[in-house]
Structures are given as C-alpha cells and as structure tokens.
XYZ file of C-alpha atoms in Angstrom:
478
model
C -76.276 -12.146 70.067
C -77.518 -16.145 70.978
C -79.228 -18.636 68.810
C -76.348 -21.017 67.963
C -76.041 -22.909 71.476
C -78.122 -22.846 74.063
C -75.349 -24.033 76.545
C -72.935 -21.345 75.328
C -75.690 -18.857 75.449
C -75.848 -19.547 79.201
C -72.471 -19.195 80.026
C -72.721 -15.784 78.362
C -75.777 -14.323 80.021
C -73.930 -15.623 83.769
C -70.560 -13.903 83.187
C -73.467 -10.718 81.915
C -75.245 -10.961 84.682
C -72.267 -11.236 87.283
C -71.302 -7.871 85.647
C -74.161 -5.896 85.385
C -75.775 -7.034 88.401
C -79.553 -8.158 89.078
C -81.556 -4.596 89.032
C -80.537 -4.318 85.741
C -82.210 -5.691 82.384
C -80.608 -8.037 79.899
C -81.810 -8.603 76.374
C -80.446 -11.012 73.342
C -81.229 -10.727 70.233
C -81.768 -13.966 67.828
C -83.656 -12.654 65.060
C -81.182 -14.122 62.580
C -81.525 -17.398 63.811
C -84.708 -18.280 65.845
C -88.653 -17.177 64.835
C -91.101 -16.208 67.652
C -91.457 -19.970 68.299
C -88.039 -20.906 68.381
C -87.087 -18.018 70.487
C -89.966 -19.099 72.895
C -89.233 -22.903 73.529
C -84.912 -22.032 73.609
C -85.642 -19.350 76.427
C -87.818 -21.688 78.152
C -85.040 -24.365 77.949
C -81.940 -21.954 79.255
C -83.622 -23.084 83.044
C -84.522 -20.214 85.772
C -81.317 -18.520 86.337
C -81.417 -16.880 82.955
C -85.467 -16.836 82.444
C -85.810 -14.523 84.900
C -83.991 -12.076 83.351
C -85.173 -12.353 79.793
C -87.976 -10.108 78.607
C -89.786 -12.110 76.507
C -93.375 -10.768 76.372
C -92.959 -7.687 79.012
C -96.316 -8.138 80.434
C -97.821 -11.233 79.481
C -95.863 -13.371 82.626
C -94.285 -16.777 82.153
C -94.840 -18.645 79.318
C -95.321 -21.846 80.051
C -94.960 -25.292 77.620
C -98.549 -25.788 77.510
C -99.115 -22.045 75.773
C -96.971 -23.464 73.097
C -99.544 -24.038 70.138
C -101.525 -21.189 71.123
C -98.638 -18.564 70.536
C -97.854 -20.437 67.555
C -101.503 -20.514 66.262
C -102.209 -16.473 66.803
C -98.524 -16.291 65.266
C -100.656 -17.436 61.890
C -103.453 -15.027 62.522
C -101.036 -12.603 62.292
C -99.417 -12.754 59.543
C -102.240 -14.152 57.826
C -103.851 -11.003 58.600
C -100.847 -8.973 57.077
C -100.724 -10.331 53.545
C -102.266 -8.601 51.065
C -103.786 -10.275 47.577
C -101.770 -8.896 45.442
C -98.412 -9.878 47.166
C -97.420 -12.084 44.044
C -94.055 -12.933 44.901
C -95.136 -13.729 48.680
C -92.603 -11.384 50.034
C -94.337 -11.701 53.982
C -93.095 -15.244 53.984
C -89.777 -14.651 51.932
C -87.185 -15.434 54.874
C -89.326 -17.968 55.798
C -87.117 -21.824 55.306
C -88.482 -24.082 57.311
C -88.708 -26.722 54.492
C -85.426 -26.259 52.752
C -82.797 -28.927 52.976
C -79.575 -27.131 52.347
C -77.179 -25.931 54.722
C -77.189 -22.975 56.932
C -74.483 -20.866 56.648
C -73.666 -18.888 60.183
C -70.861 -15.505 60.235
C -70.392 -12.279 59.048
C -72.780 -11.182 56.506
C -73.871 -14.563 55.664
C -76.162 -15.733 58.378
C -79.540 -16.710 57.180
C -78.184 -17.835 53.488
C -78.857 -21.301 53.009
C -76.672 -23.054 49.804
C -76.785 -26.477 48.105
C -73.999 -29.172 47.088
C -76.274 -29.660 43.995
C -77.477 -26.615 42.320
C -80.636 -28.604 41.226
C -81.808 -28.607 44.555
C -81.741 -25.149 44.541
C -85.583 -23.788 44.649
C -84.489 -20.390 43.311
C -82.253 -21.706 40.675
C -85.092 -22.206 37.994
C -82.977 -21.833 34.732
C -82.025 -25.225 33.400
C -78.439 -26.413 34.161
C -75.728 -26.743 31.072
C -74.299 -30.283 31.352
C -70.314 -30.046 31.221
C -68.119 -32.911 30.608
C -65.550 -33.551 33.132
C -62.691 -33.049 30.660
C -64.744 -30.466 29.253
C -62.164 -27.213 30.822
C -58.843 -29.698 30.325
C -60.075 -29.714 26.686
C -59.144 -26.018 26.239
C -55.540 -26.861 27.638
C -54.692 -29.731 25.222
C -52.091 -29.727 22.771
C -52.461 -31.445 19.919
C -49.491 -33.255 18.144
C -49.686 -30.764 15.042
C -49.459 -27.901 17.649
C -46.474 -25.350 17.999
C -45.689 -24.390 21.337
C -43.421 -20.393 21.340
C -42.196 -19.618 24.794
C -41.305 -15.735 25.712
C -40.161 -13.707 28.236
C -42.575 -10.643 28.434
C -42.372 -7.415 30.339
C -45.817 -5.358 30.824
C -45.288 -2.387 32.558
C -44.118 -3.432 36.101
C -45.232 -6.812 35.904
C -43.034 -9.572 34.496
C -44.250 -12.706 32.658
C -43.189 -15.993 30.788
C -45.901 -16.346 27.998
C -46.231 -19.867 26.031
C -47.773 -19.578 23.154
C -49.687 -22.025 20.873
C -49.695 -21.763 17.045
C -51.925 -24.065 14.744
C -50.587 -24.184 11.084
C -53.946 -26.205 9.950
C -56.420 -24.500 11.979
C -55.111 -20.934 11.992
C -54.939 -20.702 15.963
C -52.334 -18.734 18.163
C -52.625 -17.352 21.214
C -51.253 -17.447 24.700
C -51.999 -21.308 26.031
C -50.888 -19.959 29.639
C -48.738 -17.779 31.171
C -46.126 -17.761 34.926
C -45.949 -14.456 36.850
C -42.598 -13.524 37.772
C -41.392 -11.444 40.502
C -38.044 -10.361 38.996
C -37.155 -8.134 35.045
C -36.329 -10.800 32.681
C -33.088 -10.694 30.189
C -32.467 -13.631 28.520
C -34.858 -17.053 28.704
C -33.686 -21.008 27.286
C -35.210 -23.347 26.310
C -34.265 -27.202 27.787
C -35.829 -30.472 28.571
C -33.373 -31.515 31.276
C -35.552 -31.745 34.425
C -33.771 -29.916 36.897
C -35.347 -30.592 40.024
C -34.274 -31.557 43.179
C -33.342 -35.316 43.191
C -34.763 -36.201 46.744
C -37.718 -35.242 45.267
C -37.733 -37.180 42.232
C -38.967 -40.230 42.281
C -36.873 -42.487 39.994
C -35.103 -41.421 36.706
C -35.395 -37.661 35.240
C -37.970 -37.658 32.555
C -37.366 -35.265 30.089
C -39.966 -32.339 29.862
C -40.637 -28.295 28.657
C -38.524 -26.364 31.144
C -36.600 -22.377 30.629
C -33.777 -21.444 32.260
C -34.761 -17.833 33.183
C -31.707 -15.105 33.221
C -32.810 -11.591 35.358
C -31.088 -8.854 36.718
C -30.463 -10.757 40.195
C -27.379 -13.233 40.309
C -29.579 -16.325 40.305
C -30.878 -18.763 37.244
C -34.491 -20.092 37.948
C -35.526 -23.333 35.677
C -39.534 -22.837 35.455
C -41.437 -26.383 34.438
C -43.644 -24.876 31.771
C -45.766 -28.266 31.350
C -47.273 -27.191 34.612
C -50.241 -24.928 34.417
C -50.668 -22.182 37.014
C -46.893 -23.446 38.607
C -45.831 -20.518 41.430
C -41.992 -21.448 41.812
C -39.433 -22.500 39.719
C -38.367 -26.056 39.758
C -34.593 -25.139 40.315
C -32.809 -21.724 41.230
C -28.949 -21.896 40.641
C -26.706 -19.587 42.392
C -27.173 -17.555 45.613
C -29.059 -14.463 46.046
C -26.560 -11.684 46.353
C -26.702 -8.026 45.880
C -25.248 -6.923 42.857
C -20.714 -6.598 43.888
C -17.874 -6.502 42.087
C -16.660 -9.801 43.545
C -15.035 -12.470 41.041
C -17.728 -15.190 40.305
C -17.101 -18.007 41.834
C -17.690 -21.857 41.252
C -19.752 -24.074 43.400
C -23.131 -23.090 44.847
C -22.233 -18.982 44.710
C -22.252 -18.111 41.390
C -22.511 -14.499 39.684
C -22.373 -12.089 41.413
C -24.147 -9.345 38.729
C -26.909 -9.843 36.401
C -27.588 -13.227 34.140
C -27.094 -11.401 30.524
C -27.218 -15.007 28.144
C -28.350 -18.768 28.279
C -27.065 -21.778 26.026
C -28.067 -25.640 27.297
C -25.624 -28.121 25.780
C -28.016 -30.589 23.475
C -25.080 -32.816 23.762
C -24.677 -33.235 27.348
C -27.737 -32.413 28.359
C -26.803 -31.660 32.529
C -25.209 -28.803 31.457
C -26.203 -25.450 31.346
C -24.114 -21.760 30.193
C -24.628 -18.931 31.376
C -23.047 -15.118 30.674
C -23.465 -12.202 33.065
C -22.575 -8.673 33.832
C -20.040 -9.801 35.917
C -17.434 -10.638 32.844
C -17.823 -14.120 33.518
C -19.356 -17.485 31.571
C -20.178 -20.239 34.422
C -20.571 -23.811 33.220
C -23.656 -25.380 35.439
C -24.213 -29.316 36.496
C -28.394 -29.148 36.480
C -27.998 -32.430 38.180
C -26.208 -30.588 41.473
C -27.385 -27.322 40.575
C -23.502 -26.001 41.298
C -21.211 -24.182 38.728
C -18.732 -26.681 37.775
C -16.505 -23.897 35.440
C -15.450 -20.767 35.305
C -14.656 -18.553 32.062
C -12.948 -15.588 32.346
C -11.591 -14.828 28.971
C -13.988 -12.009 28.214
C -13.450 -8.293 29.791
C -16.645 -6.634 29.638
C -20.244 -7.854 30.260
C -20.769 -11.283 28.462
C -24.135 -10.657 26.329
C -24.498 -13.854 23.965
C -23.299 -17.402 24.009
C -24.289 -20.263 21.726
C -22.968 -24.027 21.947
C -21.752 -25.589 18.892
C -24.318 -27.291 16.688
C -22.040 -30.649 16.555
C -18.880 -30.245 18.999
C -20.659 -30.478 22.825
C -17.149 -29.050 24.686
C -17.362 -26.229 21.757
C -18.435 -22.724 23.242
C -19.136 -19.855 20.838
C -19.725 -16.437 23.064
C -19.705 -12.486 22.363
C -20.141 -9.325 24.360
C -19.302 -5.936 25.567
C -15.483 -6.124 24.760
C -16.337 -6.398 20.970
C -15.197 -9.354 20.711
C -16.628 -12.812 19.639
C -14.658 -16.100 21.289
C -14.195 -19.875 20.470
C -13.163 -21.823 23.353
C -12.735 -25.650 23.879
C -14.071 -25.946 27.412
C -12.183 -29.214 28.364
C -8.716 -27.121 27.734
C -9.837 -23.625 28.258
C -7.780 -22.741 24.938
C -9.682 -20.188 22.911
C -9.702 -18.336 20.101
C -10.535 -14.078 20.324
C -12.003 -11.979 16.813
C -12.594 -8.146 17.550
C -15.179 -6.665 15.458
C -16.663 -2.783 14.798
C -18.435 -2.707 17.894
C -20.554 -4.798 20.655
C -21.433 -8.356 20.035
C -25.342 -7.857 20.385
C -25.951 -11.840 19.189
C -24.295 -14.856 17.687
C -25.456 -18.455 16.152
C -23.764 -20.842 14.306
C -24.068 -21.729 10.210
C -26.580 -24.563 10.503
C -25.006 -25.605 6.640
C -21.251 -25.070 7.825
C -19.765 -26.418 10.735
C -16.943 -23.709 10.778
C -18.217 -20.600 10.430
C -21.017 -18.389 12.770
C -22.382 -15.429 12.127
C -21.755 -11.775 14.499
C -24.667 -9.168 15.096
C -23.275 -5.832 16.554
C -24.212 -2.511 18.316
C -23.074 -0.790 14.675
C -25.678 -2.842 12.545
C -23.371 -5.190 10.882
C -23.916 -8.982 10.448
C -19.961 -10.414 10.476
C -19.693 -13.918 8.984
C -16.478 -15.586 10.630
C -14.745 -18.920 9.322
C -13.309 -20.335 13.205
C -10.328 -21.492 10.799
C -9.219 -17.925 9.524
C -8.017 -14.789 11.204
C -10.412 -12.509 9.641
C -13.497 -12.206 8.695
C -15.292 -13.831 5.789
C -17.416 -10.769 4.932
C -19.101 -8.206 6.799
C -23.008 -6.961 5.887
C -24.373 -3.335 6.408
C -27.336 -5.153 7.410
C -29.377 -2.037 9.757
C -29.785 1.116 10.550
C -29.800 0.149 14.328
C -28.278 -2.709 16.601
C -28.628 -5.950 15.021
C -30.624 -7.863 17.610
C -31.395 -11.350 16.554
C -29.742 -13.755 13.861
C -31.986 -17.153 12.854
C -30.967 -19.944 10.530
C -33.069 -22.909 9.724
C -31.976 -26.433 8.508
C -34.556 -27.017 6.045
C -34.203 -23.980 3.677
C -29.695 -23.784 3.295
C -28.608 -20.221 2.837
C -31.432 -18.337 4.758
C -30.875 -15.720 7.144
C -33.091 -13.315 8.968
C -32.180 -10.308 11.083
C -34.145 -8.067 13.167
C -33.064 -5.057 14.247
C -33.998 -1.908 16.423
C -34.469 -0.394 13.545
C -37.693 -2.335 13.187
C -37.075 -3.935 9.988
C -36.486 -7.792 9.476
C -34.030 -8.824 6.415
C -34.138 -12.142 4.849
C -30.655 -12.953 3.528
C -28.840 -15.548 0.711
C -25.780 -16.548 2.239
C -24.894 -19.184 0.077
C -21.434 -19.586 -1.552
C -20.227 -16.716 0.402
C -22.186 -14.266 -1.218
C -24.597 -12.303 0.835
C -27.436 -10.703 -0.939
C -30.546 -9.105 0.479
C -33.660 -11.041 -0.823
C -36.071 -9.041 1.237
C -37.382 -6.567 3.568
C -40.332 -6.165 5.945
C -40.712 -3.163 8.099
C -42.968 -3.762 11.504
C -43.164 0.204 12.788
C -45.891 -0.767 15.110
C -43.369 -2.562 16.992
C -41.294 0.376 18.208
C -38.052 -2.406 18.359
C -37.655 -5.682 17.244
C -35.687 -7.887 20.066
C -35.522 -11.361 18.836
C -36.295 -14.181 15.768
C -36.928 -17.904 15.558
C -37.921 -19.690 12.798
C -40.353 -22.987 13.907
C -38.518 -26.561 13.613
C -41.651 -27.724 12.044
C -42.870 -25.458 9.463
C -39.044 -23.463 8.635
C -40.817 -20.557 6.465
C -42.516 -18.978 10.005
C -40.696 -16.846 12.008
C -41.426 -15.855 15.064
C -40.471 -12.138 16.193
C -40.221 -10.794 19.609
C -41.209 -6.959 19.832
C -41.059 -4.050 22.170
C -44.990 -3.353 21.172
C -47.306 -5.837 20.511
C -45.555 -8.439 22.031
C -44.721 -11.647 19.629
C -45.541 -11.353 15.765
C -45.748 -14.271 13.427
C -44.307 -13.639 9.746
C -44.508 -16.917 6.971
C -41.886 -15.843 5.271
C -43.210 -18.048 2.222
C -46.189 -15.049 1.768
C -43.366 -13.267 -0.272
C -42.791 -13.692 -3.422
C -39.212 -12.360 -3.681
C -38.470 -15.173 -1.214
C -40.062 -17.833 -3.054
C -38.123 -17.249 -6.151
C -34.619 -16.529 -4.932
C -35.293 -20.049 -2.770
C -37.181 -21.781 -5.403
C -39.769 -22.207 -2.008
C -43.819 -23.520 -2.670
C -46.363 -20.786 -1.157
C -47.066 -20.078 2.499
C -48.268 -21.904 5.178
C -51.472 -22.879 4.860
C -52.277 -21.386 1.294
C-alpha cells in the first residue's frame, strides 16, 4: 500500500527490494488514494531505482512526462465511452472529488471519505439545516427558581445510581433532571451543602452547594457534587477502603471498618457529618479534614438510623439493631438508652416539640418518646410490616406519615398526644415502600421511595379526609 508519501514509499520499496531480490516483481497498490494520472506522475517522481521495478503499463515501455496529457486525454475517452444515458445519478464518476474542499480522511475503513467543519459545505447534505441556539441544550438543564429538586439513591438490577429529580408544582413536570453511575450498592444517601472538597484545590472560601454523602456496603463515605452534570468521582471519600473485619472503628483517617448503615449532617455546624455502620459504631466526621474526629460506642448491634436534633447542634438522636433508641450529648458522651418491641428501623424528631421523637420498628409500631420521661408517651399499631420511614413537616403541626413494607402509607394526627389515623393509601404496585419526604416548599407532597417503580409523588391535599381533619385548602395545583 503507497499513496500518502512519496519519500516513505521509497524507503519501503528499497528495504522490499533488498528482500526479495531483483528477478522478482514488485507491485503497490494506490487505488484508494491516486487515479490513473496521479499514479502515473508519483511513479515517475520515485526516480530510477524504484521505476524500474514498477509495472505500470506491462507493455507499453516508459512513460515519459511529455505522454502526460495524452494518457490523461484517452483516460476521458474512456470513461466517456462507458457512461450510459440513463445513468441519472452519475454513478461512473461517483468517487470522483477532485473539486471538493473538505478534508481527506486517511485509516482503517475511512480512506477516501472526505468531511466538512461546516455541514453547509457539504454537497450531499441537501436538507436544510435547523438553526440551534447556543444555550439551546443548557436550556433543558435549567432549574428554575419555582423548581423542586428530589435526590435518590436507586438500585436497577446490578447497576447502582443517584437519580435527581425535578418536580414543577405550576407546570406539572417531574422527571429525572440527571443521574451519577455508581460502582458500589447504596444504603443510606444525605443530603448537605457543605462543600467537601479538597482544600488545595479550592480556590478561596467553600461556597456552599447540592452535595450527598453516599453510605454503601464498603467502609468508606463518598460526598458526590450533584450541581455537576455528568460528574465521574465523588468530590470527597472519607475513610479507608478496607475489607469488611471485625476490628473496632477507629478515629482519624481509618474509619469503619463494616458497612455505612445511616447519615445525619449537623445544620448547625455545618463541617460535621454522622455516620452509623454495621460495625456498632457512630463516627463524628470534620468534612473540612475529611478525618473522624469521634467515636460512639454506646450501641451493641448494627447502628441503622441517626438524626441530629432540630435545635440542639451537640444533640444526637440514633436507633438500631439492639432495639434501642439513644440520646446522647456529644460534647460529654452522656446519653440516655429507651428499649422498645423490636429493631429501630427509623427515627426523626417532633418538628412542633422539641422533646419528644418519634420510633419506627421491625414489629410495625410508631413509639412516640418524651427525652424527659422514662417511658414511652404512646405506642401506634401503625403496619402490618416494618415501619420504614417517619416524615413531619413544619407547615401543617400534627402530621405524620409512615410507609411501610407493607405498602401502605398512613397519614397521622398527633396532636395533643392523641394519635388518630386520618388516612390510608395503599401503593401494591410498589412491592415495598422504603422511604418518605414531604417537600419544604409545597408541605402537602410527599415524596415516596419504592422497591418498584422507583419514586412516587402523593399531594396529600387530593384527600378529602385529610383536608378536613387539617382544616387544609385543595391540592397542589387544583
């Protein structure tokens, strides 16, 4: 193969030569590259050590410079000769380019194509081209200041996935804004707006952001930058990678040494981030070092759920495997231990009392607990199944909403101390219901996290049993 230099195409056709010795004949082939003309004129140029061994015309003799037009002009007879009238798309004079401006492109599979910076110049491209603004894709990534932004952890078969979601009270909208591939099975996921990063690479102060503290069945805590579209690594990763051991966590740069089971960031002092694992232990994290500044070993059995206080930033509220739930002031250590029917599956403080949270176990009972008593408050029968997620909102005072495995989520009148069940909505397409949230924004919708379908959006408002016992207008949007 020759055509693309003439002095490399020497150098080739010595070292040949050398090899195959003078009695025998050499031929290249260029017919990707050069016409008959082209092919002609190059030979001519490669100079008498390799003309003599190229068969260009077998018995016509040399070709010399001044046979030039003539080949060229009976090349015309030719192929004028071959056409036929009724060739309508010219097809004997399809690879034929000699006029086109664009660009050659030379390698495997591609030689011969020729391709334009500007489509327009194009001579096949006849279709007219659809002017696009610049911002024109950014516009489909914009969020809007009346937009709602719901951040999950999803798992899809074997592939793992943090899904934001955008929801659009006015114009009706929701559906997955973007999504980050992740190469590990995620448990537990936090919201927080601490940027975590590396300092050497910050240039000057933190600027607060949309980051999740991701929790997954390795050791380590990776902080993902969700503002960034398309990001491939987290922005952070706190702890060491270790195989799973039944070594004591430890503080500094090691960390657990099991699985990451539950998240809470500290609102109040913001650099700090909880974190509960399958290795008994809570670790208290610095996001500005990225080490584990405290250790919390209070708890026997895997730590599933933790929850700061709403208003005290040293107050720690966190539940798990050892059935019990456990208040402890982090600057002492000191805390205070309830047992309850079975495991702590989640807990979340009274948003409308300072002292009390609220208990979801493995039995299906919602435990309300007063942190200034010894025993309970009251204790609801609230589901069938685990209860799996507890949700409170400021704006609407004595609503809570369960979920449960049982596929069912309860609305709940907790006022005065006197639970009653306002309503029920059963969602059996969703096999198991794993979490709730109701949006800071519009407090009727709740968003629910399910093992099918992935998340489901429920305006509470849209029932009327709910709208009289809280004396609530309609629903969203109505």
């Amino acid at each position: 193969k020759v055509g693309v230099s003439i002095e490399d195409d020497m150098r080739r056709a010595e070292l040949i030569r050398s090899l195959i010795g003078p009695d025998n004949k050499l031929m290249m082939d260029a017919n990707q590259i050069w016409d008959v003309k082209e092919a002609v004129v190059s030979t001519q140029s490669t100079g008498e050590k390799t003309q003599q061994n190229l068969e260009i015309v077998e018995n016509e003799g040399e070709v010399d410079n001044s046979d030039e037009d003539a080949v060229a002009e009976d090349k015309i007879v030719d192929e004028s000769a071959m056409k036929d009238d009724d060739d309508e798309f010219n097809m004997a004079d399809y690879d034929k380019e000699d006029d086109m401006d664009g660009q050659k492109i030379f390698g495997a599979g591609l030689s011969g194509v020729t391709y334009y910076a500007n489509p327009e110049d194009d001579p096949y491209i006849t279709l007219p081209q659809v002017a696009r603004g610049e911002d024109e894709e950014d516009d489909n990534y914009k969020i809007a200041p009346n937009d709602n932004l719901i951040c999950c952890a999803k798992l899809d078969g074997e592939m793992s996935n943090i899904e934001v979601h955008l929801w659009n009270a006015t114009e009706g909208d929701f559906y997955v804004h973007h999504d980050i591939l992740l190469d590990k099975f995620p448990l537990c996921v936090e919201w927080l707006s601490f940027d975590a990063g590396d300092q050497d690479e910050i240039e000057g102060d933190r600027v607060p952001g949309n980051y999740v503290a991701l929790g997954c069945m390795s050791p380590q805590i990776e902080i993902w930058d969700i503002d960034i579209i398309d990001t491939s690594e987290p922005v952070a990763v706190l702890g060491e990678r270790l195989k799973h051991s039944k070594k004591k966590p430890k503080i500094g740069k090691k960390g657990h040494s099991n699985a990451v089971m539950s998240l809470s960031w500290n609102k109040h002092s913001q650099n700090i981030l909880a974190s509960g694992s399958a290795d008994h232990s809570i670790l208290l994290w610095d996001l500005e070092t990225g080490l584990a500044k405290e250790c919390l070993t209070h708890h026997k059995d895997k730590v599933q759920t933790l929850c700061w206080h709403l208003a005290e930033g040293t107050t720690l509220l966190s539940g798990g495997y050892d059935q019990t739930c456990q208040v402890t002031d982090c600057r002492t250590k000191n805390n205070k231990c309830w047992y309850v029917d079975g495991e702590v599956e989640h807990l979340i403080w009274d948003v409308s009392n300072p002292f009390s949270f609220f208990a979801g176990t493995s039995e299906g009972s919602v435990i309300a607990i007063d942190i200034r008593q010894e025993n309970p408050l009251y204790t609801i029968a609230a589901h069938d199944n685990e209860v799996s997620g507890l949700a409170m909102t400021k704006l609407v005072p004595g609503l809570l909403a369960t979920c449960s495995a049982d596929k069912a989520v309860k609305l709940w009148h907790v006022a005065d101390n006197k639970p009653s069940c306002v309503t029920s909505r059963a969602f059996p397409e969703a096999v198991s219901l794993h979490c709730l949230a109701f949006c800071p924004d519009h407090p009727t919708m709740l968003a629910i996290g399910a093992l099918q379908g992935g998340l489901l959006m429920w305006d509470v408002a849209s029932n009327k049993e709910f709208r009289d016992a809280f004396n609530h207008p309609t629903a969203v949007g109505s």
